[in-house]
XYZ file of C-alpha atoms in Angstrom:
780
model
C 238.161 -75.677 253.526
C 241.132 -75.599 255.470
C 242.277 -72.061 254.015
C 239.073 -70.582 255.083
C 239.780 -71.388 258.912
C 243.604 -70.329 259.270
C 242.443 -67.251 257.276
C 239.064 -66.667 260.208
C 242.308 -68.909 262.908
C 244.779 -65.251 261.562
C 241.586 -62.799 261.756
C 241.089 -63.492 265.918
C 244.176 -63.764 266.532
C 244.460 -60.217 265.377
C 241.459 -59.587 267.469
C 242.457 -60.599 270.236
C 245.442 -59.078 270.312
C 244.168 -56.179 269.382
C 241.598 -56.084 272.577
C 244.474 -56.496 274.523
C 246.594 -53.752 273.793
C 242.888 -51.804 274.220
C 242.346 -53.637 277.263
C 246.248 -52.298 278.309
C 245.787 -48.444 277.749
C 242.450 -48.369 279.129
C 244.284 -49.713 282.625
C 247.074 -47.216 282.096
C 244.264 -44.793 281.991
C 242.275 -45.382 284.535
C 245.583 -45.988 287.103
C 245.868 -42.380 285.646
C 242.558 -41.434 286.847
C 243.542 -42.749 290.172
C 245.910 -40.502 290.454
C 244.344 -37.975 289.481
C 241.127 -38.081 291.814
C 242.415 -39.669 294.714
C 245.558 -38.958 296.518
C 248.964 -36.857 294.468
C 252.268 -39.460 295.554
C 254.549 -37.085 297.573
C 256.851 -36.601 294.588
C 254.293 -35.276 292.958
C 252.613 -33.095 295.800
C 256.068 -31.926 296.276
C 257.076 -30.693 292.848
C 253.380 -28.396 292.285
C 253.694 -27.467 295.590
C 249.543 -28.088 295.846
C 248.893 -28.562 299.588
C 251.772 -27.517 300.617
C 250.930 -24.320 303.521
C 252.303 -20.152 302.459
C 255.063 -19.753 305.395
C 256.411 -16.874 302.941
C 255.218 -14.772 300.161
C 258.475 -13.027 297.923
C 258.522 -10.364 295.092
C 260.932 -9.740 292.542
C 261.278 -7.055 289.078
C 259.192 -4.618 290.901
C 260.919 -1.306 290.083
C 258.078 1.782 291.066
C 255.453 -0.714 292.440
C 256.572 -0.685 295.833
C 256.450 -5.293 297.062
C 253.414 -4.621 299.695
C 251.675 -3.454 297.565
C 251.517 -6.106 295.162
C 250.922 -8.367 297.430
C 247.978 -6.808 298.466
C 246.590 -8.497 294.636
C 247.090 -11.510 296.116
C 245.214 -13.423 297.211
C 247.372 -16.517 298.825
C 247.991 -14.963 302.324
C 250.909 -16.469 305.010
C 249.383 -19.937 306.264
C 247.129 -20.323 303.297
C 247.238 -23.800 302.189
C 248.027 -23.641 298.670
C 246.329 -24.610 295.701
C 245.450 -24.346 292.130
C 242.542 -22.242 292.071
C 244.060 -19.940 294.548
C 247.202 -19.444 292.511
C 245.056 -18.787 289.329
C 243.585 -16.427 291.267
C 245.872 -14.714 292.106
C 247.456 -14.228 288.655
C 244.027 -13.155 287.608
C 244.286 -10.702 290.246
C 247.440 -8.943 289.329
C 247.003 -9.012 285.478
C 244.124 -6.505 285.992
C 245.718 -4.020 288.139
C 247.271 -3.058 284.313
C 250.396 -2.750 286.063
C 252.437 -6.316 284.667
C 252.809 -7.239 281.688
C 253.889 -11.127 283.445
C 253.398 -12.114 285.956
C 255.101 -15.977 287.071
C 254.402 -17.339 290.436
C 255.897 -21.006 291.329
C 255.681 -22.722 294.907
C 259.164 -23.987 296.689
C 260.010 -25.552 300.046
C 257.054 -23.662 301.332
C 257.712 -20.537 299.034
C 255.569 -18.078 297.372
C 257.791 -17.028 295.182
C 257.052 -14.063 292.905
C 258.598 -12.776 289.690
C 256.425 -9.789 288.010
C 257.273 -6.944 285.096
C 255.838 -4.222 285.096
C 254.379 -2.644 282.430
C 256.317 0.637 281.703
C 255.208 4.360 282.233
C 254.452 6.787 279.602
C 256.150 9.506 278.628
C 254.733 11.123 275.765
C 251.815 10.926 273.165
C 252.907 12.289 269.759
C 251.003 12.748 267.035
C 252.777 12.440 263.044
C 250.661 13.574 259.955
C 248.050 15.751 261.625
C 247.516 18.290 260.027
C 243.065 18.617 259.067
C 242.454 18.034 263.050
C 243.508 19.674 265.254
C 245.785 18.504 267.725
C 243.536 19.240 271.460
C 240.822 17.461 269.717
C 242.466 14.336 269.956
C 243.861 14.483 272.985
C 240.362 15.053 274.287
C 239.885 11.517 272.673
C 242.329 9.086 274.207
C 242.108 6.840 277.697
C 246.403 6.973 278.063
C 247.784 10.223 279.477
C 251.568 11.141 279.936
C 252.180 9.553 283.485
C 250.274 6.657 282.624
C 250.941 3.110 282.674
C 251.109 1.168 279.076
C 249.046 -1.507 278.073
C 248.293 -2.575 274.690
C 244.450 -2.546 275.014
C 244.362 0.912 275.597
C 246.776 1.783 273.002
C 244.460 -0.545 270.302
C 241.654 1.118 272.588
C 242.294 5.002 271.914
C 244.009 3.705 267.524
C 240.665 2.572 267.164
C 239.001 6.465 269.250
C 241.371 7.606 266.763
C 240.081 6.884 262.965
C 235.875 7.593 264.831
C 237.586 11.112 264.620
C 238.761 10.843 261.340
C 235.470 9.634 260.185
C 233.782 11.927 261.638
C 235.072 14.345 259.313
C 234.522 12.276 256.599
C 238.115 10.286 255.899
C 237.610 6.577 256.192
C 240.505 6.960 254.359
C 242.809 6.694 257.344
C 245.060 4.629 258.844
C 247.031 5.508 262.326
C 249.599 3.207 263.332
C 250.898 3.302 266.747
C 255.022 2.805 268.048
C 256.423 2.470 270.309
C 259.842 3.969 271.341
C 261.431 2.525 274.588
C 263.450 4.785 276.907
C 265.295 4.589 280.048
C 263.514 3.893 283.529
C 261.340 1.632 282.096
C 259.066 4.470 280.103
C 257.867 4.456 276.154
C 257.001 7.123 274.303
C 253.732 6.903 272.464
C 253.751 8.021 269.279
C 250.258 8.054 266.618
C 251.457 7.775 262.959
C 248.708 9.019 261.361
C 247.514 9.380 257.940
C 244.956 10.999 257.412
C 243.736 10.196 253.789
C 241.704 12.698 251.641
C 238.726 13.437 252.780
C 235.392 10.274 251.539
C 233.114 11.784 249.591
C 230.446 10.245 247.708
C 230.356 9.185 244.411
C 226.954 8.214 243.263
C 222.911 7.346 245.145
C 220.992 5.111 243.454
C 217.700 3.875 244.442
C 216.203 0.008 243.243
C 212.474 -0.350 244.109
C 211.490 3.020 243.332
C 209.132 3.469 240.073
C 206.952 6.206 240.329
C 210.026 8.690 241.220
C 213.197 8.853 239.655
C 216.712 8.922 240.690
C 217.475 12.708 240.828
C 213.943 13.620 242.252
C 215.138 11.084 245.622
C 218.483 12.831 245.356
C 217.137 16.471 245.266
C 214.427 15.061 249.130
C 217.570 13.548 250.970
C 220.438 15.847 252.305
C 223.392 13.523 251.062
C 224.518 14.952 247.425
C 226.921 13.314 245.094
C 230.442 14.767 245.869
C 231.467 17.560 242.596
C 233.813 20.705 242.602
C 231.439 23.114 243.631
C 230.066 21.449 247.013
C 232.992 22.852 248.475
C 231.872 24.998 251.278
C 229.415 22.073 252.619
C 229.326 18.898 254.628
C 226.331 16.776 252.511
C 229.069 15.132 250.103
C 230.990 13.345 253.125
C 230.178 9.953 253.815
C 228.256 10.599 257.785
C 226.461 6.933 258.620
C 223.791 9.181 261.109
C 222.964 11.620 258.110
C 222.267 8.482 256.237
C 220.149 7.594 259.303
C 218.493 10.826 258.829
C 217.988 10.830 255.016
C 216.387 7.258 255.568
C 212.992 9.286 257.461
C 213.491 11.745 254.893
C 212.320 9.264 252.170
C 210.214 8.256 254.576
C 208.043 12.252 254.677
C 208.259 12.384 251.190
C 206.244 9.519 250.833
C 203.839 9.768 253.113
C 203.452 13.436 252.027
C 202.785 11.381 248.464
C 200.159 9.117 249.986
C 202.045 6.038 249.404
C 200.629 4.766 253.286
C 203.663 2.008 253.578
C 206.418 3.144 252.262
C 209.423 1.596 253.957
C 213.144 1.687 253.152
C 214.295 -2.285 253.244
C 218.103 -0.954 253.803
C 220.860 1.125 253.016
C 224.036 0.625 251.873
C 227.207 2.309 251.655
C 229.736 0.591 249.688
C 233.577 1.721 250.657
C 235.457 1.585 247.227
C 238.755 0.207 246.882
C 240.305 3.608 246.378
C 238.890 3.919 249.941
C 238.739 7.576 248.905
C 234.305 7.147 248.113
C 231.214 5.217 248.756
C 228.779 3.829 246.199
C 224.947 4.510 248.280
C 222.861 2.497 247.842
C 219.249 3.414 249.097
C 216.359 0.218 248.856
C 212.865 1.764 248.421
C 209.157 -0.740 248.363
C 206.652 2.334 247.307
C 203.524 0.315 248.875
C 200.479 1.451 246.957
C 199.085 5.023 246.651
C 196.008 6.001 249.113
C 193.752 8.439 248.555
C 191.968 10.097 252.335
C 187.935 8.260 252.944
C 186.590 10.199 255.109
C 187.175 12.573 257.530
C 185.502 13.147 261.779
C 186.639 15.416 264.395
C 186.089 13.764 267.544
C 185.571 16.222 270.669
C 186.109 14.807 274.314
C 186.389 18.287 275.566
C 182.282 19.501 277.235
C 181.798 23.040 275.488
C 183.801 21.680 271.915
C 182.183 20.657 269.391
C 184.040 18.582 266.841
C 182.421 20.406 263.687
C 183.751 23.942 265.513
C 186.820 22.571 264.528
C 186.018 21.304 260.600
C 187.796 24.427 259.090
C 191.394 23.611 260.636
C 190.986 20.953 258.085
C 193.986 20.778 255.775
C 193.392 18.246 254.198
C 190.028 17.008 252.200
C 188.089 13.494 251.691
C 189.401 12.088 247.540
C 193.012 14.065 247.737
C 195.756 12.007 247.988
C 196.540 11.314 251.228
C 199.699 14.041 252.786
C 201.125 13.068 256.267
C 202.077 16.891 255.936
C 199.234 17.979 256.212
C 197.180 15.542 258.351
C 200.277 17.121 260.640
C 199.791 20.710 259.902
C 196.202 20.097 260.875
C 197.032 18.636 264.658
C 199.595 21.709 265.154
C 197.029 24.068 264.030
C 194.231 22.476 266.052
C 195.967 22.297 269.188
C 196.626 25.342 268.225
C 193.623 26.696 267.895
C 191.992 24.569 270.968
C 195.020 26.151 273.331
C 194.403 29.627 272.141
C 191.152 28.580 273.929
C 192.928 27.895 277.202
C 193.196 23.928 276.834
C 196.909 23.783 277.285
C 197.606 20.088 277.701
C 195.015 18.941 275.178
C 195.755 16.226 272.989
C 194.810 15.925 269.216
C 195.123 12.697 268.549
C 194.694 11.565 264.515
C 193.196 7.978 263.781
C 194.773 6.723 260.528
C 192.375 3.403 259.334
C 193.253 1.636 255.558
C 191.362 0.140 253.759
C 193.839 -1.771 251.685
C 190.873 -2.791 248.889
C 189.262 0.412 247.326
C 193.328 2.344 248.678
C 191.124 4.896 251.083
C 192.739 5.813 254.439
C 189.769 7.184 257.026
C 191.067 9.655 259.295
C 189.645 10.774 262.169
C 191.096 13.710 264.679
C 190.357 12.402 267.922
C 190.696 15.337 270.624
C 190.950 14.133 274.157
C 189.122 15.245 277.506
C 191.601 18.432 279.024
C 190.530 20.976 280.859
C 190.736 24.806 280.810
C 193.804 25.685 283.129
C 194.925 28.777 284.495
C 199.005 30.903 284.390
C 200.218 29.888 288.204
C 203.732 30.708 287.810
C 206.241 32.067 285.651
C 209.780 30.804 285.697
C 212.976 32.229 283.955
C 216.009 30.418 284.358
C 219.306 30.424 282.293
C 219.641 33.947 282.706
C 223.154 34.763 284.598
C 223.983 38.655 283.244
C 220.158 40.110 281.835
C 218.125 41.373 284.840
C 214.462 38.808 285.038
C 212.322 41.569 284.573
C 214.010 42.363 280.850
C 212.369 38.799 279.698
C 209.119 38.692 281.989
C 207.768 42.417 279.978
C 207.755 40.680 276.581
C 205.706 37.858 278.173
C 201.558 38.465 276.573
C 201.197 36.190 279.591
C 200.941 37.181 283.390
C 199.769 34.656 286.455
C 197.010 34.542 287.146
C 195.350 34.483 283.180
C 193.797 31.817 281.288
C 196.148 29.995 279.464
C 196.212 31.548 275.238
C 198.664 29.482 273.028
C 198.983 32.187 270.169
C 200.577 34.496 273.625
C 202.667 32.183 274.324
C 204.260 32.250 270.497
C 204.198 36.107 270.129
C 206.217 35.583 273.791
C 208.685 33.854 271.988
C 208.911 35.624 269.300
C 209.176 39.260 271.259
C 211.694 37.031 273.853
C 213.310 35.790 271.232
C 213.350 39.633 269.109
C 215.712 41.132 272.155
C 218.322 38.965 270.287
C 220.138 38.378 273.371
C 220.285 34.239 274.026
C 221.497 31.502 270.972
C 218.296 29.969 272.408
C 214.429 30.462 273.445
C 213.158 27.947 275.448
C 209.372 28.392 276.073
C 207.661 25.524 278.457
C 204.719 24.560 279.772
C 204.276 22.699 282.955
C 201.718 21.170 285.605
C 200.916 23.197 287.811
C 199.733 22.965 291.461
C 196.484 21.920 290.409
C 195.190 20.283 287.312
C 193.928 23.317 285.342
C 196.993 24.984 286.058
C 199.828 25.848 283.730
C 203.785 26.964 284.755
C 205.323 28.458 282.151
C 208.665 27.958 282.284
C 211.977 30.136 279.891
C 214.861 28.652 279.427
C 217.643 30.902 278.257
C 221.239 30.479 277.244
C 222.803 33.840 276.280
C 224.870 34.932 273.948
C 227.628 38.183 273.754
C 225.796 41.006 272.976
C 228.317 43.793 272.637
C 230.213 44.465 269.529
C 233.185 45.407 268.685
C 232.917 45.371 264.888
C 235.510 46.843 261.681
C 233.638 46.714 258.479
C 234.159 46.809 255.343
C 232.843 46.986 251.475
C 231.462 48.554 248.744
C 228.967 49.934 246.899
C 228.017 51.591 243.629
C 226.953 54.879 246.001
C 229.862 55.130 248.629
C 232.960 53.156 247.237
C 235.220 51.497 248.625
C 234.188 52.644 252.457
C 235.411 50.945 255.880
C 233.762 51.401 259.198
C 234.201 50.821 263.031
C 231.453 50.560 265.853
C 231.566 49.996 269.269
C 228.112 48.268 270.439
C 226.309 46.642 274.033
C 222.484 45.747 272.827
C 222.325 45.006 276.509
C 223.777 47.378 278.578
C 224.548 46.088 282.087
C 221.996 42.970 281.819
C 218.653 46.139 281.441
C 218.659 45.658 277.936
C 219.751 48.907 276.833
C 221.589 50.007 273.864
C 224.551 52.053 273.093
C 226.155 52.363 270.219
C 229.092 54.442 268.936
C 230.111 54.314 265.943
C 232.715 55.350 262.612
C 232.663 55.204 258.336
C 234.734 56.539 256.397
C 234.575 56.509 252.843
C 235.488 57.799 249.094
C 232.588 60.151 249.176
C 230.600 60.039 253.017
C 232.185 60.381 256.078
C 230.100 59.945 259.061
C 230.433 59.671 263.317
C 227.171 59.104 265.434
C 225.877 58.080 268.957
C 223.095 56.968 270.000
C 221.041 55.013 272.813
C 217.921 53.308 273.155
C 215.651 52.554 276.721
C 213.141 50.506 275.995
C 211.039 50.487 278.866
C 211.551 54.722 279.807
C 210.220 54.382 283.313
C 209.172 50.918 283.428
C 206.404 51.139 280.443
C 206.281 50.049 277.505
C 207.942 53.551 276.297
C 211.336 53.307 273.951
C 213.093 56.484 274.474
C 216.339 56.565 273.198
C 218.978 59.853 271.417
C 220.792 60.177 268.437
C 223.860 62.012 267.286
C 225.299 62.655 264.229
C 228.218 64.043 262.488
C 227.940 63.593 258.581
C 230.307 64.613 255.529
C 228.849 63.765 252.205
C 230.426 64.662 248.945
C 227.029 64.841 245.920
C 229.204 66.221 243.398
C 227.998 63.847 241.097
C 224.427 63.661 241.888
C 223.914 67.445 242.074
C 227.769 69.532 242.057
C 228.047 70.017 246.532
C 228.761 68.584 249.545
C 227.045 68.689 252.680
C 227.874 68.703 256.016
C 225.291 67.890 258.755
C 225.075 68.247 262.486
C 222.312 66.401 263.999
C 220.582 65.507 267.452
C 217.417 63.983 267.283
C 215.141 63.046 269.940
C 212.574 59.829 269.887
C 209.590 58.054 271.528
C 208.516 54.388 270.482
C 205.060 52.962 272.322
C 202.544 50.103 271.076
C 199.917 50.489 270.656
C 198.093 47.042 269.944
C 200.145 43.922 269.209
C 201.444 45.084 266.177
C 200.511 48.680 265.787
C 203.381 50.258 267.571
C 203.946 54.663 267.137
C 207.836 56.675 267.243
C 207.576 60.383 267.865
C 210.592 62.008 267.253
C 212.113 65.498 267.493
C 215.082 66.646 265.407
C 217.479 69.300 264.213
C 219.617 69.597 262.050
C 222.464 72.134 261.003
C 223.491 71.318 257.098
C 226.446 73.616 255.300
C 226.938 73.333 251.637
C 230.160 74.417 250.354
C 232.202 73.651 247.794
C 230.270 74.941 245.623
C 232.146 74.983 241.793
C 232.092 78.461 239.540
C 230.792 76.249 236.696
C 227.759 75.193 237.837
C 224.247 76.293 237.649
C 221.752 78.749 239.617
C 220.181 76.169 241.408
C 223.223 74.658 242.827
C 224.783 78.011 243.489
C 221.956 78.841 245.856
C 222.509 76.399 248.321
C 225.450 77.813 249.405
C 225.122 78.143 252.499
C 224.540 76.612 255.710
C 220.289 75.984 257.198
C 218.789 75.304 260.578
C 215.859 72.479 260.928
C 213.978 72.320 263.789
C 211.081 69.719 263.206
C 209.187 67.147 265.173
C 207.265 64.395 263.756
C 205.904 60.462 263.883
C 206.000 56.687 262.522
C 202.812 54.997 261.922
C 204.238 51.396 261.444
C 201.466 47.690 260.842
C 203.841 44.634 260.684
C 202.293 41.742 260.142
C 205.660 40.275 259.378
C 207.380 36.711 259.949
C 210.084 37.902 260.189
C 211.843 41.708 260.300
C 214.943 40.554 258.423
C 213.836 38.164 255.386
C 210.278 37.494 255.772
C 208.430 35.212 253.814
C 204.690 36.037 254.301
C 202.767 38.586 255.576
C 203.393 42.700 255.258
C 203.840 45.506 256.921
C 202.468 49.351 256.047
C 203.802 52.618 257.178
C 202.914 56.094 257.838
C 205.482 59.111 258.531
C 205.457 62.394 259.176
C 207.630 65.576 259.330
C 206.528 68.831 260.103
C 209.346 71.227 259.994
C 209.243 75.063 261.545
C 209.092 75.364 264.860
C 212.314 77.667 264.646
C 215.072 77.379 262.685
C 215.179 78.083 258.620
C 213.534 75.698 256.793
C 209.542 75.430 256.524
C 207.964 71.674 255.139
C 206.045 68.616 256.078
C 206.773 66.227 254.334
C 204.864 62.263 253.657
C 205.850 59.575 253.018
C 203.242 56.264 253.075
C 204.844 52.202 251.987
C 203.862 49.246 252.045
C 204.361 46.017 251.436
C 203.764 42.231 251.267
C 204.734 39.023 250.852
C 203.894 36.010 249.630
C 205.675 32.418 249.866
C 204.612 30.818 246.372
C 206.541 27.778 247.381
C 209.952 26.884 249.891
C 211.843 29.484 249.300
C 211.070 30.862 247.074
C 208.867 34.392 247.871
C 207.205 37.139 246.377
C 207.178 40.309 248.055
C 204.883 43.504 246.081
C 205.780 46.468 247.725
C 204.933 51.093 246.702
C 205.524 53.930 248.553
C 204.555 57.579 247.490
C 205.807 60.767 249.781
C 204.649 64.857 249.262
C 206.401 68.100 250.308
C 204.791 70.964 251.222
C 207.023 73.967 252.228
C 204.801 76.961 253.349
C 208.476 79.217 253.181
C 210.439 81.105 250.675
C 211.214 77.788 248.780
C 212.390 74.285 249.129
C 216.079 73.789 248.770
C 217.770 70.843 247.836
C 218.866 69.047 250.484
C 215.762 68.122 251.885
C 213.934 67.239 248.408
C 213.049 63.288 246.844
C 215.334 61.870 245.159
C 215.337 58.118 243.062
C 217.132 55.782 241.737
C 220.422 53.613 242.874
C 218.700 51.787 245.554
C 215.709 52.953 246.038
C 214.922 52.188 241.218
C 216.865 49.651 240.148
C 218.227 50.476 236.402
C 218.461 53.816 236.834
C 221.426 55.877 238.609
C 221.429 57.083 242.449
C 219.338 60.685 242.409
C 219.034 59.242 238.207
C 215.170 60.056 238.225
C 213.449 63.513 238.378
C 214.103 67.292 237.610
C 217.275 67.691 236.442
C 218.824 71.343 235.633
C 220.177 71.540 232.112
C 223.840 72.928 232.743
C 225.587 70.277 234.311
C 222.950 67.753 233.858
C 222.820 67.544 237.741
C 219.860 66.196 240.096
C 217.548 68.692 241.264
C 215.423 66.386 243.760
C 211.162 66.561 243.884
C 208.825 67.177 245.708
C 206.284 64.842 244.928
C 207.446 60.806 243.885
C 205.589 56.795 244.303
C 207.064 53.955 243.233
C 206.117 50.626 243.485
C 207.992 47.134 242.805
C 207.678 43.876 242.375
C 209.918 40.812 243.178
C 210.613 37.185 242.735
C 212.967 35.648 245.562
C 214.405 32.396 244.793
C 216.431 29.456 245.181
C 219.077 28.691 242.120
C 219.234 25.392 243.500
C 222.501 25.727 245.170
C 222.857 23.851 248.316
C 221.455 26.217 251.378
C 224.901 26.323 253.178
C 226.071 28.480 250.328
C 223.497 31.163 250.979
C 223.190 32.598 247.972
C 219.464 33.554 245.919
C 218.272 34.867 242.884
C 215.678 38.003 242.477
C 213.699 38.540 239.562
C 212.008 42.165 239.797
C 210.018 45.018 237.983
C 209.909 48.755 239.615
C 208.096 51.761 238.594
C 207.617 55.528 239.435
C 208.031 58.870 238.470
C 209.618 61.350 240.579
C 208.417 65.504 239.394
C 208.369 69.415 240.239
C 211.572 70.372 242.091
C 210.226 74.085 242.303
C 212.339 75.510 240.198
C 211.306 77.140 237.001
C 212.600 78.319 233.660
C 213.901 76.879 230.194
C 216.726 74.955 232.255
C 214.738 73.001 233.994
C 213.879 69.651 233.019
C 210.972 67.881 234.599
C 208.219 65.162 233.611
C 205.501 63.131 235.743
C 205.847 60.281 233.111
C 206.330 56.818 234.522
C 209.693 55.041 234.248
C 209.576 51.457 234.132
C 212.681 48.788 234.911
C 213.027 44.819 235.119
C 216.135 43.423 236.412
C 217.366 40.356 237.972
C 220.414 40.310 240.767
C 221.523 37.613 243.150
C 222.378 37.783 246.681
C 225.224 36.384 248.947
C 225.195 35.264 252.636
C 229.650 34.829 251.871
C 231.602 34.774 255.292
C 232.961 38.557 253.894
C 229.470 39.675 254.490
C 226.371 40.558 252.763
C 227.055 40.869 249.207
C 224.641 42.249 246.578
C 224.782 42.443 242.614
C 221.496 43.783 240.646
C 221.402 43.911 236.582
C 218.505 46.838 235.635
C 217.571 47.604 232.833
C 215.162 49.989 232.292
C 212.283 49.154 229.571
C 210.922 53.058 229.709
C 212.640 56.716 230.656
C 212.766 60.150 229.674
C 215.731 61.389 227.768
C 217.296 63.557 230.841
C 217.393 60.574 233.094
C 220.332 59.065 234.057
C 220.287 54.951 233.620
C 222.766 52.224 236.029
C 222.467 49.015 234.865
C 224.395 46.791 237.098
C 224.872 48.236 240.775
C 226.879 45.863 243.422
C 226.624 46.216 246.794
C 229.580 44.464 249.417
C 229.626 45.019 253.121
C 231.459 42.375 255.817
C 231.723 43.207 259.902
C 234.113 41.088 261.791
């Protein structure tokens, strides 16, 4: 028991001692608190300077910056009471200028002493190791320039900007290390050492959550591609975050077009390999259920326009798989039709109602109320060189007309077809009243002058070169002037042409052509021909798509270099002739594009009568037709045909005036290889009658569209007969010739290259065939 009491006593004594110690500490803390919270003793105030009056401010360490300038940044002024808050504000103000790397401040005997260390001045900025990016491109991104103050914060920011430049070019492995070289007078050279690294490609693209479509099918949908060797001309296999965002939208639109209305992309993750040379790109998707179209209704709030009247423009029907693309096209077609009726600001809004249980989507095309509008004014902006009237005369609408969307689209096509502008945007804006619209044509001009040099090769002309000077918008009036020269192994040509598209301010394209050409037809017909020609022409539209061109042509032909061993048919051609002719070309063109049509058709009739003076007498008739059908995306089927008839009412029809078939005009046969031929040297004599039909399918080859490579399958059939020459030494036949073949066209950086392999299925023994044919040309 005594031991227990002793133990308790010892513990109480220990606790007492501990309590005394804690009390002492608390008392000491209280004393300190009293000193800080209350009036400081005199010795503390004298050491910190707190409470003293600032009698003067002294600045040390300045080199380039004036003392008065430094003093202006200090918030404390002579006469102020010194305090820690004011001193802190002064320090922050000096550092905020970015002029100083270090600032010290203390108060001594009423004098505020400020010592500064200035940031150095940049002497020059240098990039080392750059090859793939231009020096100027990097300099435009930098905030630091020579003769500016160097700061670490700006260097770090510029380092990140340089890395962003390289990432935009697909080089995520690029590293940037800034280095500073000290120079006298507090100056530095700033050097960015750059290791550009290789282009960071896409080693693999995979999809998670897709059931309806395989990974290869979805890879075709997105623009980003996996890196392979043959994609060296495209950047689609480089990682680009913006492109990945675009790919998410492409996937969404693809699934919506296939009926998956609940589809969403959960995320798209790009994982950089440890080597930093490529990415793994993973799309996680949720497909959802597939929907069909339930009920379809068109509701119109426009007076006089019944919803049922727009049913013919529905691209989708009940029971079909839901297709968001067809819904959008339906909206566009209805908007276009209503615009044609004069409702410029109409809104067609598809309202979708999902029945998740039945997996049906009911669609209501709601047409809001809109007044019929009229054109109040037409404004033209953006044209600096081209006169306003050159653009205005292409408008199919004028002030006061009822608005018509179809005519507006045609106007946009015509203005763009001038070839004077990079961009053509015609917008509709509300006018001074609800029923008025202001049309604004905003154009961006491009260079219309051309000085071109060309080099190429064709099976017909062999190696050729040309040079031409052309101005397609002379003096901003839309006039076209061209001077050209062509030189090849078999043809030398010089020509001059001029066209005034609106002669006498009327829709009449008038112009003239002058030409001097020497052609070597030795291989084809055994002679050389020199032609000197002048022509006057005038073209005008009859309707929007029907146009007429009339011309008068005066031509002198000289045939020489006829070898002594040639047949009598060739020898009698030697000498000169003069042809004076008039003619016309009637064209009906409904193609969507004149250069690379994908839909529509064209009809053309060309007639020429020679005999108004001169030595030659004939009537030439040629008819042509072609129809283009879009089969699928970038797949176009074309069907065409042409035929010609020559009637002569003179002594005889010369070879140079007859028709020839073969080469570019009939693949699978040599130039002039089809038709009448003399037996002595097997030279082509040409014919008075011909016809030809062709079917061609153009399609992509699965290569990136940037390559500009397309394949072709074709078949041609035709015949050429009756040269007018008689005798046993003339071979002639009306029998049809047929050829099939394939080809490839490439829009290369050096020009359009066409390679054709044609095989004649049906021919005559005397015809000359040609399996391989290539045409190559470039302008630069």
